[in-house]
Every structure is written in C-alpha cells, then in structure tokens.
Short mmCIF file of C-alpha atoms and ligand atoms in Angstrom, two decimals:
data_model
loop_
_atom_site.label_atom_id
_atom_site.label_comp_id
_atom_site.label_asym_id
_atom_site.label_seq_id
_atom_site.Cartn_x
_atom_site.Cartn_y
_atom_site.Cartn_z
CA MET A 8 22.13 9.75 -4.16
CA SER A 9 21.82 11.50 -7.47
CA GLY A 10 21.51 9.44 -10.64
CA ASN A 11 19.16 6.71 -9.44
CA ARG A 12 16.05 8.67 -8.51
CA THR A 13 13.27 10.41 -10.39
CA LEU A 14 10.09 12.26 -9.52
CA THR A 15 6.72 11.32 -10.94
CA MET A 16 3.22 12.73 -10.66
CA ILE A 17 0.10 10.81 -11.61
CA LYS A 18 -1.85 13.73 -13.08
CA PRO A 19 -5.48 14.78 -12.45
CA ASP A 20 -6.80 13.12 -15.64
CA ALA A 21 -5.46 9.70 -14.60
CA VAL A 22 -6.69 10.13 -11.02
CA ARG A 23 -10.19 11.01 -12.34
CA LYS A 24 -10.19 7.86 -14.49
CA ASN A 25 -9.29 5.63 -11.50
CA SER A 26 -5.96 4.75 -13.11
CA ILE A 27 -3.76 5.20 -10.01
CA GLY A 28 -3.62 1.46 -9.28
CA GLY A 29 -2.83 0.43 -12.86
CA ILE A 30 -0.09 3.03 -13.22
CA LEU A 31 1.55 2.13 -9.89
CA GLN A 32 1.49 -1.52 -10.94
CA MET A 33 3.33 -0.71 -14.19
CA ILE A 34 5.86 1.34 -12.20
CA ASN A 35 6.49 -1.49 -9.73
CA GLU A 36 6.65 -4.16 -12.44
CA ALA A 37 9.29 -2.09 -14.27
CA GLY A 38 11.51 -2.38 -11.20
CA PHE A 39 11.14 1.04 -9.58
CA ARG A 40 11.09 1.23 -5.79
CA ILE A 41 8.87 3.84 -4.15
CA ILE A 42 10.95 6.06 -1.85
CA ALA A 43 8.20 8.60 -1.07
CA MET A 44 4.57 9.00 -2.09
CA LYS A 45 1.63 11.33 -1.37
CA TYR A 46 -1.91 12.02 -2.56
CA THR A 47 -2.24 15.78 -2.76
CA LYS A 48 -3.64 18.67 -4.78
CA LEU A 49 -1.60 21.54 -6.23
CA SER A 50 -2.92 25.06 -5.91
CA LYS A 51 -2.66 27.18 -9.06
CA GLU A 52 0.27 28.96 -7.46
CA LYS A 53 2.13 25.73 -6.64
CA ALA A 54 1.41 24.26 -10.11
CA GLY A 55 2.77 27.48 -11.66
CA GLU A 56 5.88 27.19 -9.51
CA PHE A 57 6.44 23.52 -10.42
CA TYR A 58 6.20 24.28 -14.15
CA ALA A 59 7.91 27.71 -14.01
CA VAL A 60 10.43 26.49 -16.61
CA HIS A 61 7.55 26.48 -19.15
CA LYS A 62 6.34 30.00 -18.25
CA GLU A 63 6.95 31.42 -21.72
CA ARG A 64 5.27 28.53 -23.55
CA PRO A 65 1.83 29.13 -25.09
CA PHE A 66 0.38 26.15 -23.16
CA TYR A 67 1.58 27.34 -19.72
CA GLY A 68 -1.82 28.69 -18.56
CA GLU A 69 -3.62 25.57 -19.73
CA LEU A 70 -0.99 23.39 -18.03
CA VAL A 71 -1.31 25.22 -14.70
CA ASP A 72 -5.14 25.08 -14.82
CA PHE A 73 -5.07 21.38 -15.60
CA MET A 74 -2.46 20.43 -12.99
CA SER A 75 -4.44 22.24 -10.29
CA SER A 76 -7.82 20.85 -11.45
CA GLY A 77 -7.85 17.86 -9.09
CA PRO A 78 -5.74 15.65 -6.87
CA ILE A 79 -2.49 14.06 -8.01
CA VAL A 80 -0.17 11.35 -6.69
CA ALA A 81 3.45 12.50 -6.34
CA ALA A 82 6.22 9.95 -5.80
CA ILE A 83 9.99 9.62 -5.74
CA LEU A 84 11.11 6.46 -7.55
CA GLU A 85 14.44 4.64 -7.30
CA LYS A 86 16.17 2.42 -9.85
CA ASP A 87 19.51 2.42 -11.67
CA ASN A 88 19.36 5.02 -14.44
CA ALA A 89 15.98 6.17 -13.05
CA VAL A 90 15.38 9.35 -15.08
CA GLU A 91 16.05 7.80 -18.49
CA ASP A 92 14.40 4.45 -17.74
CA PHE A 93 11.28 6.14 -16.36
CA ARG A 94 10.96 8.37 -19.40
CA LYS A 95 11.12 5.22 -21.54
CA LEU A 96 8.40 3.63 -19.40
CA ILE A 97 6.07 6.64 -19.65
CA GLY A 98 6.56 7.15 -23.41
CA ALA A 99 6.34 10.26 -25.60
CA THR A 100 4.71 13.47 -24.27
CA ASP A 101 2.14 13.16 -27.04
CA PRO A 102 0.34 9.85 -26.36
CA SER A 103 -0.44 9.37 -30.06
CA LYS A 104 3.36 9.03 -30.52
CA ALA A 105 3.91 6.87 -27.44
CA GLU A 106 5.07 3.29 -28.00
CA GLU A 107 3.02 0.22 -27.16
CA GLY A 108 3.65 -0.91 -23.58
CA THR A 109 4.19 2.62 -22.23
CA ILE A 110 2.10 4.26 -19.51
CA ARG A 111 1.00 7.13 -21.75
CA LYS A 112 0.00 4.78 -24.57
CA LYS A 113 -2.29 2.97 -22.14
CA TYR A 114 -3.57 5.81 -19.95
CA ALA A 115 -3.05 9.25 -21.57
CA SER A 116 -5.61 10.99 -23.74
CA SER A 117 -3.79 14.05 -25.16
CA ILE A 118 -0.52 15.99 -25.10
CA GLY A 119 -1.90 18.20 -22.32
CA GLU A 120 -3.70 15.51 -20.34
CA ASN A 121 -0.97 12.92 -20.51
CA ALA A 122 -1.49 10.93 -17.29
CA VAL A 123 2.01 11.10 -15.80
CA HIS A 124 5.00 13.35 -15.31
CA GLY A 125 8.62 12.21 -15.20
CA SER A 126 11.68 14.34 -14.43
CA ASP A 127 13.81 15.14 -17.48
CA SER A 128 17.24 15.24 -15.76
CA ASP A 129 18.94 14.24 -12.51
CA GLU A 130 19.13 17.91 -11.54
CA ASN A 131 15.39 18.41 -12.04
CA ALA A 132 14.65 15.12 -10.26
CA ASN A 133 16.34 16.57 -7.17
CA ILE A 134 14.59 19.95 -7.49
CA GLU A 135 11.18 18.33 -8.07
CA SER A 136 11.66 15.82 -5.22
CA ASP A 137 12.46 18.69 -2.84
CA PHE A 138 9.35 20.52 -4.13
CA HIS A 139 7.06 17.70 -2.97
CA PHE A 140 8.87 15.96 -0.11
CA SER A 141 10.88 16.71 3.01
CA LYS A 142 13.83 14.42 3.84
CA LEU A 143 11.73 12.87 6.64
CA GLU A 144 9.10 11.68 4.12
CA ARG A 145 11.61 9.49 2.21
CA PHE A 146 12.14 5.83 3.09
P1 CMP B 208 5.24 16.95 -18.47
O1 CMP B 208 6.18 15.83 -18.79
O2 CMP B 208 4.57 16.94 -17.16
O3 CMP B 208 6.02 18.33 -18.61
C1 CMP B 208 5.49 19.47 -19.22
C2 CMP B 208 4.07 19.32 -19.61
O4 CMP B 208 3.57 20.31 -20.45
C3 CMP B 208 3.91 18.06 -20.40
O5 CMP B 208 4.09 16.94 -19.58
C4 CMP B 208 2.54 18.24 -21.00
O6 CMP B 208 1.51 17.84 -20.11
C5 CMP B 208 2.49 19.74 -21.17
N1 CMP B 208 2.61 20.07 -22.58
C6 CMP B 208 3.69 19.92 -23.35
N2 CMP B 208 3.42 20.34 -24.60
C7 CMP B 208 2.14 20.76 -24.59
C8 CMP B 208 1.28 21.30 -25.59
N3 CMP B 208 1.70 21.49 -26.84
N4 CMP B 208 0.03 21.63 -25.21
C9 CMP B 208 -0.38 21.44 -23.94
N5 CMP B 208 0.39 20.93 -22.95
C10 CMP B 208 1.63 20.59 -23.30
#
C-alpha cells in the first residue's frame, strides 16, 4: 500500500544518548503505527548502499562512517500521508533550522548527526523498507 508508509531510522547519535524511547513516543503520539521495527547495526558497506544516492556529495564518507558507528533502530511507519507528515514531524535536516516541537529540534545535534532519518518520497519509502525488512517482518 504505497502512499501511507515511510521508513525511519533512529541514528547512532540518538541511540548513544538513550533517546530511543523519547523519539518512539513522539512518533506514536503523532499518530504513526509501527508496521515493522528492528534494532540493528549497519556495516560500512550496507550504510554506503543505503545512502548510495548521496555518493557524489562531499559528506558521503562522513555519513557512511557515522551511520555505521553504532546501532540504529529501523522502522516502517504507517499513517495517511506518511512521508510528508513524518518529514514535518522530524523537522529540517539542519537541527538549528528545525521548528519547535520537531524530533530534530529536541534530539539532533548537527546536520550530520541529526537523530533520525525519514524517507523523502513514496518510491524511496518502498525501496528503503525493502532494504531493512522482509515481507514476513511486517505486521
Ligand atoms: P538523512 O535525512 O538521513 O539523509 C541524508 C543525510 O545526509 C542527512 O539525513 C544528513 O544526516 C546527511 N547530511 C546532509 N547534509 C549534510 C552535510 N552538509 N554534512 C553532513 N551530513 C549531511
């Protein structure tokens, strides 16, 4: 069911700061239902694959190192208009520009270490969900 699902990752910085619980609470309170969830760690290779679209960007190496630096929580979330509504909930990529009440405003420390990921389109939500989860892991 495309259009009502998105993929999130609670990133290594937020896991290290014990922010998993607080972030999941904000996600639930905003009306998202958890379809799939796992606590896992990306290898450098898998992090590079996930962010392959950014391969040519100057921050790609830093991004891959950071995303493979510790465990993450990956989850598929469901809600009407999931991709857009979740991006509103997480706030701007740069936390200094994120609005009050957003996850990044509360939990992110920099543009690189920005606490959470959210898919940027329905197409990428599907690709990213398939990257982390088999069909049998979705409920
Ligand atoms: P995310 O939404 O996961 O998607 C791409 C990520 O690249 C982004 O969050 C940031 O963590 C990271 N990113 C984007 N711009 C920069 C930047 N200028 N420097 C470092 N990391 C960046």
